[in-house]
Structure formats: structure tokens, C-alpha cells
Amino acid sequence: MLTSELRNNVLVVHVGEKRVDASKAPLFKDEMTKCIESGQNQLVLDLSGVDFVDSSGLGAIVSCLKRLGPRGNLAIAGAKGAVSRLFTLTRMDKVFTLHDSVDAAVAQLSA
Amino acid sequence: MRPGKTGESTRMASSISLSIDSDLDKVAHIARAVRGVCSGLLSTDDADAVEISVVEAINNVIKHGYQGQPGQDVEVHVVLHKDQVVIDVIDHASPMRTELLDQASEERFAFDETNLDEVPEGGMGLALIQMNMDEVEYTSEGGENRLRMIKRVA
């Protein structure tokens, strides 16, 4: 469900599903873990193609941040509508840096 | 999924009933259907609020009530009134402890954001339902559990 590309030493991970919910969260977490274990610690999660995340999906994203540890960064790009609202409502917008676009997120992490 | 539109005799109300078996892959279908039913009455933000609440409620039934066991029933009844949408999620699993719902609130998200250990990875569903709906009530009677969620039309 994920594809990734390296830009300026930042791994950009695109989500190829419209919904990251309880049925998809385990696979999401597995694939993200592989990205993290490949040695990357500056990541951008591109949610621009996602229109729904539930608490299981959100929990999976949080667990990836925890796995990255204090030296890593996981920025969120392109969250909109219900997805952006979920981050705000749960105060996860204080935990993750949210960017309008992948370009903006990469620029910040590679600065 | 078994959609069955029934004309309700109650004035200004129409209802729709949907059911799925306890399979997380099917939750999205029912959530989109409920959203579609409410969309004429609710704003986009309120339809989002209903959709996430329905998803969290059904996920809880499947994961905790039926403990992931497939082939069990989950029903959703939606009644549209002029001024509110009433959604019942009905199951026949072991009942939930009502204090879990009573204690669920935005306090769940009052974590210290500078301490990653405090940031929750789970246990957020009931809090999200409480925060997204105007009224939430849980009853369990004769082996049937009913989570009633009400969203008022803004």
C-alpha cells in the first residue's frame, strides 16, 4: 500500500489507499517499519491521496513515530478534510508537523 | 451488506438499516453508505464526524465485542429526522462496560506532546465518538447491545 522515493536524503512515503483504517493499519505499520528499518530517519508521510483515517490508522502512524526514536523525524504532508480534522481533534497536530505539500515538508526536513 | 429502506410512519423521519458480518474489511462500505444517507442533511464536517463515529463504533464491536471472530452480525440503523440523525449500532456480543463510555472524553488527548511515551497509539475510539457526536448512549438488554449516537443538524 506504500511507495517511497528518496528526495534530498528525505524518504517520501506515499500512501496508495484512500482509507487508512483498522483493516489496513497492520499492513501500513509493517510497510512503514520496513522503511524505517532500512535506515531512514527523516521521513515524510504523504497523505494527499487519503480521504479517511480512523483511530487505528492514527495509532499506527504514532507507533511509527515512536519507532523512529528521538533522532528521527516523521512529517505529515497533504492531510486534508477529515484527515486533517482528525489530527487537530486528537491534538496530534502538536506531535507531528503538518505541511500542505510534500515539497514543503522535504524542504523543512532537508534544511 | 443487506440494505433495506423502510418507510417509517413517524412524521418527518425516514430510516435505513444496514448489516454486515464482523469483518473489518467491510466497515468502510457501511460507513460510506451511512455517510451517503446523511449527506443531504449534514454539513461536510458533520458528515465526517458521523463517519468516523460509525467506523469507531463498528471497529470496537468487531475487535473487542466479537474479539475478531468472523461471521457475527453488526447492524446499523439510521433514522433521519428534520433536526437530527439518530444512528444505532447493534450487536450481540458480550456487552461493553458502560463506564468505558462514560469515562471516554477529550481528556484522552490531554497528553504532554513533548513526551512521546504519553502519546496514545490506541484506546481512542470511544473518546472520538464522544467528541464527534452530540449524544451517545449505550444499552444492553436481552443479549442485544445498542450504541445510540445522535448528531443534531446545525
CSV table of C-alpha atoms in Angstrom, one decimal:
chain,number,residue,atom,x,y,z
A,1,MET,CA,0.0,0.0,0.0
A,2,LEU,CA,3.0,2.3,0.2
A,3,THR,CA,5.5,3.6,-2.3
A,4,SER,CA,8.6,5.6,-1.5
A,5,GLU,CA,11.2,7.8,-3.0
A,6,LEU,CA,14.3,9.5,-1.7
A,7,ARG,CA,14.5,13.3,-2.1
A,8,ASN,CA,17.4,15.3,-0.6
A,9,ASN,CA,18.0,12.4,1.8
A,10,VAL,CA,14.4,12.5,3.0
A,11,LEU,CA,12.3,9.4,2.4
A,12,VAL,CA,9.0,10.4,1.0
A,13,VAL,CA,6.3,7.7,1.6
A,14,HIS,CA,3.2,7.9,-0.5
A,15,VAL,CA,0.0,6.1,0.7
A,16,GLY,CA,-1.8,4.3,-2.2
A,17,GLU,CA,-5.0,3.7,-0.3
A,18,LYS,CA,-7.9,6.2,0.1
A,19,ARG,CA,-8.6,4.9,3.6
A,20,VAL,CA,-6.1,4.0,6.4
A,21,ASP,CA,-8.5,2.2,8.8
A,22,ALA,CA,-8.5,-0.8,11.2
A,23,SER,CA,-8.4,-3.2,8.2
A,24,LYS,CA,-5.4,-1.5,6.7
A,25,ALA,CA,-3.5,-0.3,9.8
A,26,PRO,CA,-1.5,-3.6,10.3
A,27,LEU,CA,-0.2,-3.6,6.7
A,28,PHE,CA,0.5,0.1,6.9
A,29,LYS,CA,2.6,-0.4,10.1
A,30,ASP,CA,4.5,-3.3,8.6
A,31,GLU,CA,5.4,-1.4,5.4
A,32,MET,CA,6.4,1.7,7.3
A,33,THR,CA,8.5,-0.3,9.7
A,34,LYS,CA,10.4,-1.7,6.7
A,35,CYS,CA,11.1,1.9,5.5
A,36,ILE,CA,12.3,2.9,9.0
A,37,GLU,CA,14.5,-0.3,9.4
A,38,SER,CA,16.1,0.4,6.0
A,39,GLY,CA,18.0,3.1,7.9
A,40,GLN,CA,16.0,6.2,7.0
A,41,ASN,CA,15.2,8.5,9.9
A,42,GLN,CA,13.9,11.6,8.0
A,43,LEU,CA,10.5,10.7,6.6
A,44,VAL,CA,7.6,12.5,5.1
A,45,LEU,CA,4.3,10.7,5.0
A,46,ASP,CA,2.3,11.9,2.0
A,47,LEU,CA,-1.4,11.6,2.9
A,48,SER,CA,-2.6,13.8,-0.1
A,49,GLY,CA,-4.4,10.8,-1.6
A,50,VAL,CA,-6.0,9.7,1.7
A,51,ASP,CA,-9.6,10.8,2.5
A,52,PHE,CA,-10.2,8.9,5.7
A,53,VAL,CA,-8.1,7.8,8.7
A,54,ASP,CA,-9.6,6.2,11.8
A,55,SER,CA,-8.1,5.8,15.3
A,56,SER,CA,-6.4,2.6,14.3
A,57,GLY,CA,-4.7,4.3,11.3
A,58,LEU,CA,-3.7,7.2,13.5
A,59,GLY,CA,-2.3,4.8,16.2
A,60,ALA,CA,-0.2,3.1,13.5
A,61,ILE,CA,1.2,6.4,12.4
A,62,VAL,CA,2.0,7.3,16.1
A,63,SER,CA,3.7,3.9,16.6
A,64,CYS,CA,5.9,4.6,13.6
A,65,LEU,CA,7.0,7.9,15.1
A,66,LYS,CA,7.9,6.1,18.4
A,67,ARG,CA,9.9,3.5,16.4
A,68,LEU,CA,11.8,6.3,14.7
A,69,GLY,CA,13.0,7.4,18.1
A,70,PRO,CA,14.3,10.8,19.2
A,71,ARG,CA,16.8,11.2,16.3
A,72,GLY,CA,14.2,10.7,13.6
A,73,ASN,CA,11.5,12.9,12.1
A,74,LEU,CA,8.2,12.0,10.6
A,75,ALA,CA,6.4,14.9,9.0
A,76,ILE,CA,2.9,14.7,7.5
A,77,ALA,CA,2.2,16.2,4.1
A,78,GLY,CA,-1.1,16.8,2.3
A,79,ALA,CA,-3.5,16.0,5.1
A,80,LYS,CA,-6.9,17.5,4.2
A,81,GLY,CA,-10.6,17.4,5.1
A,82,ALA,CA,-11.5,14.7,7.6
A,83,VAL,CA,-7.8,13.6,7.9
A,84,SER,CA,-6.6,17.0,8.8
A,85,ARG,CA,-9.5,17.4,11.2
A,86,LEU,CA,-8.6,14.1,13.0
A,87,PHE,CA,-5.1,15.3,13.6
A,88,THR,CA,-6.4,18.6,15.1
A,89,LEU,CA,-9.2,17.0,17.2
A,90,THR,CA,-6.8,14.5,18.8
A,91,ARG,CA,-4.0,17.1,19.2
A,92,MET,CA,-1.7,15.0,17.0
A,93,ASP,CA,-1.1,18.3,15.1
A,94,LYS,CA,1.1,19.1,18.2
A,95,VAL,CA,3.0,15.8,17.8
A,96,PHE,CA,3.5,15.8,14.1
A,97,THR,CA,4.5,18.8,11.9
A,98,LEU,CA,1.8,19.1,9.2
A,99,HIS,CA,2.7,20.5,5.8
A,100,ASP,CA,0.4,21.4,2.9
A,101,SER,CA,2.7,19.7,0.4
A,102,VAL,CA,5.4,17.1,0.1
A,103,ASP,CA,7.7,19.8,-1.3
A,104,ALA,CA,7.3,22.0,1.8
A,105,ALA,CA,7.9,19.0,4.1
A,106,VAL,CA,11.0,17.9,2.3
A,107,ALA,CA,12.4,21.5,2.3
A,108,GLN,CA,12.0,21.7,6.0
A,109,LEU,CA,13.5,18.3,6.8
A,110,SER,CA,16.4,18.7,4.5
A,111,ALA,CA,17.2,22.3,5.6
B,1,MET,CA,-24.4,-6.0,3.1
B,2,ARG,CA,-28.2,-6.0,3.2
B,3,PRO,CA,-29.7,-2.6,2.5
B,4,GLY,CA,-33.4,-2.3,3.3
B,5,LYS,CA,-35.0,1.0,3.0
B,6,THR,CA,-38.2,1.1,5.1
B,7,GLY,CA,-40.7,3.9,5.1
B,8,GLU,CA,-41.2,4.9,8.6
B,9,SER,CA,-44.6,6.1,9.7
B,10,THR,CA,-43.1,8.7,12.0
B,11,ARG,CA,-43.6,12.1,10.6
B,12,MET,CA,-40.6,13.7,9.0
B,13,ALA,CA,-38.4,10.7,9.6
B,14,SER,CA,-37.1,8.1,7.2
B,15,SER,CA,-34.9,5.2,8.1
B,16,ILE,CA,-32.5,2.8,6.6
B,17,SER,CA,-31.0,-0.4,8.0
B,18,LEU,CA,-27.7,-2.0,7.0
B,19,SER,CA,-25.9,-5.0,8.3
B,20,ILE,CA,-22.5,-6.6,7.8
B,21,ASP,CA,-20.8,-9.5,9.3
B,22,SER,CA,-17.9,-8.9,11.7
B,23,ASP,CA,-15.2,-8.3,9.1
B,24,LEU,CA,-13.0,-5.1,9.4
B,25,ASP,CA,-12.7,-5.1,5.6
B,26,LYS,CA,-16.5,-4.4,5.3
B,27,VAL,CA,-16.6,-1.4,7.7
B,28,ALA,CA,-15.7,1.1,5.0
B,29,HIS,CA,-18.7,0.0,2.9
B,30,ILE,CA,-21.2,0.6,5.7
B,31,ALA,CA,-19.5,3.8,6.8
B,32,ARG,CA,-19.7,5.2,3.2
B,33,ALA,CA,-23.4,4.1,3.0
B,34,VAL,CA,-24.3,5.9,6.3
B,35,ARG,CA,-22.4,9.0,5.1
B,36,GLY,CA,-24.4,8.9,1.9
B,37,VAL,CA,-27.7,8.6,3.7
B,38,CYS,CA,-26.9,11.6,5.9
B,39,SER,CA,-25.2,13.8,3.3
B,40,GLY,CA,-28.3,15.8,2.3
B,41,LEU,CA,-28.9,16.8,5.9
B,42,LEU,CA,-25.5,17.4,7.4
B,43,SER,CA,-22.6,19.7,6.5
B,44,THR,CA,-19.3,18.1,5.3
B,45,ASP,CA,-17.7,18.5,8.7
B,46,ASP,CA,-20.7,16.9,10.4
B,47,ALA,CA,-20.8,14.1,7.9
B,48,ASP,CA,-17.1,13.5,8.6
B,49,ALA,CA,-18.0,13.4,12.3
B,50,VAL,CA,-20.7,10.8,11.8
B,51,GLU,CA,-18.5,8.7,9.5
B,52,ILE,CA,-15.6,8.4,12.0
B,53,SER,CA,-18.0,7.7,14.8
B,54,VAL,CA,-19.7,4.9,12.9
B,55,VAL,CA,-16.4,3.4,12.0
B,56,GLU,CA,-15.0,3.5,15.5
B,57,ALA,CA,-18.2,2.0,16.9
B,58,ILE,CA,-18.2,-0.9,14.5
B,59,ASN,CA,-14.5,-1.5,14.9
B,60,ASN,CA,-15.0,-1.7,18.6
B,61,VAL,CA,-17.8,-4.2,18.2
B,62,ILE,CA,-15.6,-6.4,15.9
B,63,LYS,CA,-12.3,-6.1,17.7
B,64,HIS,CA,-13.5,-6.1,21.4
B,65,GLY,CA,-17.1,-7.3,21.4
B,66,TYR,CA,-16.6,-10.2,19.0
B,67,GLN,CA,-12.8,-10.4,19.7
B,68,GLY,CA,-12.1,-10.5,16.0
B,69,GLN,CA,-14.2,-13.6,15.4
B,70,PRO,CA,-15.7,-13.6,11.8
B,71,GLY,CA,-19.3,-14.4,10.8
B,72,GLN,CA,-21.0,-12.4,13.6
B,73,ASP,CA,-23.6,-9.7,12.9
B,74,VAL,CA,-23.4,-6.0,13.2
B,75,GLU,CA,-26.4,-3.9,12.3
B,76,VAL,CA,-26.6,-0.2,11.8
B,77,HIS,CA,-30.0,1.7,11.8
B,78,VAL,CA,-30.1,5.3,10.7
B,79,VAL,CA,-33.1,7.4,11.2
B,80,LEU,CA,-33.2,10.9,9.7
B,81,HIS,CA,-35.3,13.5,11.4
B,82,LYS,CA,-35.7,17.1,10.4
B,83,ASP,CA,-33.4,18.3,13.1
B,84,GLN,CA,-31.1,15.3,13.9
B,85,VAL,CA,-29.7,12.0,12.7
B,86,VAL,CA,-30.0,9.0,15.1
B,87,ILE,CA,-27.7,6.1,14.4
B,88,ASP,CA,-27.9,2.8,16.3
B,89,VAL,CA,-25.1,0.3,16.1
B,90,ILE,CA,-26.4,-3.1,17.3
B,91,ASP,CA,-24.6,-6.3,18.1
B,92,HIS,CA,-25.0,-9.5,20.0
B,93,ALA,CA,-21.5,-9.7,21.5
B,94,SER,CA,-20.5,-9.6,25.2
B,95,PRO,CA,-21.6,-6.1,26.4
B,96,MET,CA,-19.1,-3.3,26.9
B,97,ARG,CA,-18.6,-2.0,30.4
B,98,THR,CA,-20.6,1.2,30.4
B,99,GLU,CA,-18.0,3.1,32.5
B,100,LEU,CA,-15.7,2.9,29.5
B,101,LEU,CA,-18.1,5.1,27.5
B,102,ASP,CA,-18.8,7.3,30.5
B,103,GLN,CA,-15.1,7.9,31.1
B,104,ALA,CA,-14.3,8.5,27.4
B,105,SER,CA,-13.7,12.2,26.6
B,106,GLU,CA,-11.3,14.6,25.1
B,107,GLU,CA,-9.2,14.0,28.2
B,108,ARG,CA,-7.8,11.1,26.3
B,109,PHE,CA,-5.9,13.6,24.2
B,110,ALA,CA,-4.7,15.8,27.0
B,111,PHE,CA,-1.2,14.2,26.7
B,112,ASP,CA,2.1,16.0,27.0
B,113,GLU,CA,3.1,16.3,23.4
B,114,THR,CA,6.8,16.7,24.3
B,115,ASN,CA,6.8,13.3,25.9
B,116,LEU,CA,6.3,10.7,23.1
B,117,ASP,CA,5.6,7.9,25.7
B,118,GLU,CA,2.4,9.7,26.6
B,119,VAL,CA,1.0,9.9,23.1
B,120,PRO,CA,-1.7,7.3,22.6
B,121,GLU,CA,-1.5,4.5,20.0
B,122,GLY,CA,-4.9,3.1,20.9
B,123,GLY,CA,-7.9,3.4,23.1
B,124,MET,CA,-9.0,6.4,21.2
B,125,GLY,CA,-12.3,5.2,19.6
B,126,LEU,CA,-14.8,5.9,22.3
B,127,ALA,CA,-13.3,9.3,23.0
B,128,LEU,CA,-13.6,10.2,19.3
B,129,ILE,CA,-17.2,9.1,19.3
B,130,GLN,CA,-18.0,11.3,22.4
B,131,MET,CA,-16.2,14.2,20.8
B,132,ASN,CA,-17.9,13.9,17.4
B,133,MET,CA,-21.5,13.2,18.4
B,134,ASP,CA,-24.0,15.3,20.3
B,135,GLU,CA,-25.4,12.4,22.4
B,136,VAL,CA,-24.1,8.9,22.9
B,137,GLU,CA,-26.0,6.2,24.9
B,138,TYR,CA,-25.2,2.5,25.4
B,139,THR,CA,-27.8,0.0,26.4
B,140,SER,CA,-27.6,-3.8,26.7
B,141,GLU,CA,-30.8,-5.8,27.1
B,142,GLY,CA,-31.7,-9.5,26.3
B,143,GLY,CA,-28.3,-10.2,24.7
B,144,GLU,CA,-28.6,-7.2,22.4
B,145,ASN,CA,-26.2,-4.2,22.7
B,146,ARG,CA,-27.1,-0.9,21.2
B,147,LEU,CA,-24.9,2.2,20.9
B,148,ARG,CA,-27.1,5.1,20.0
B,149,MET,CA,-25.4,8.1,18.6
B,150,ILE,CA,-27.2,11.4,17.8
B,151,LYS,CA,-25.9,14.2,15.6
B,152,ARG,CA,-28.0,17.3,15.6
B,153,VAL,CA,-28.5,19.3,12.3
B,154,ALA,CA,-26.5,22.5,12.7
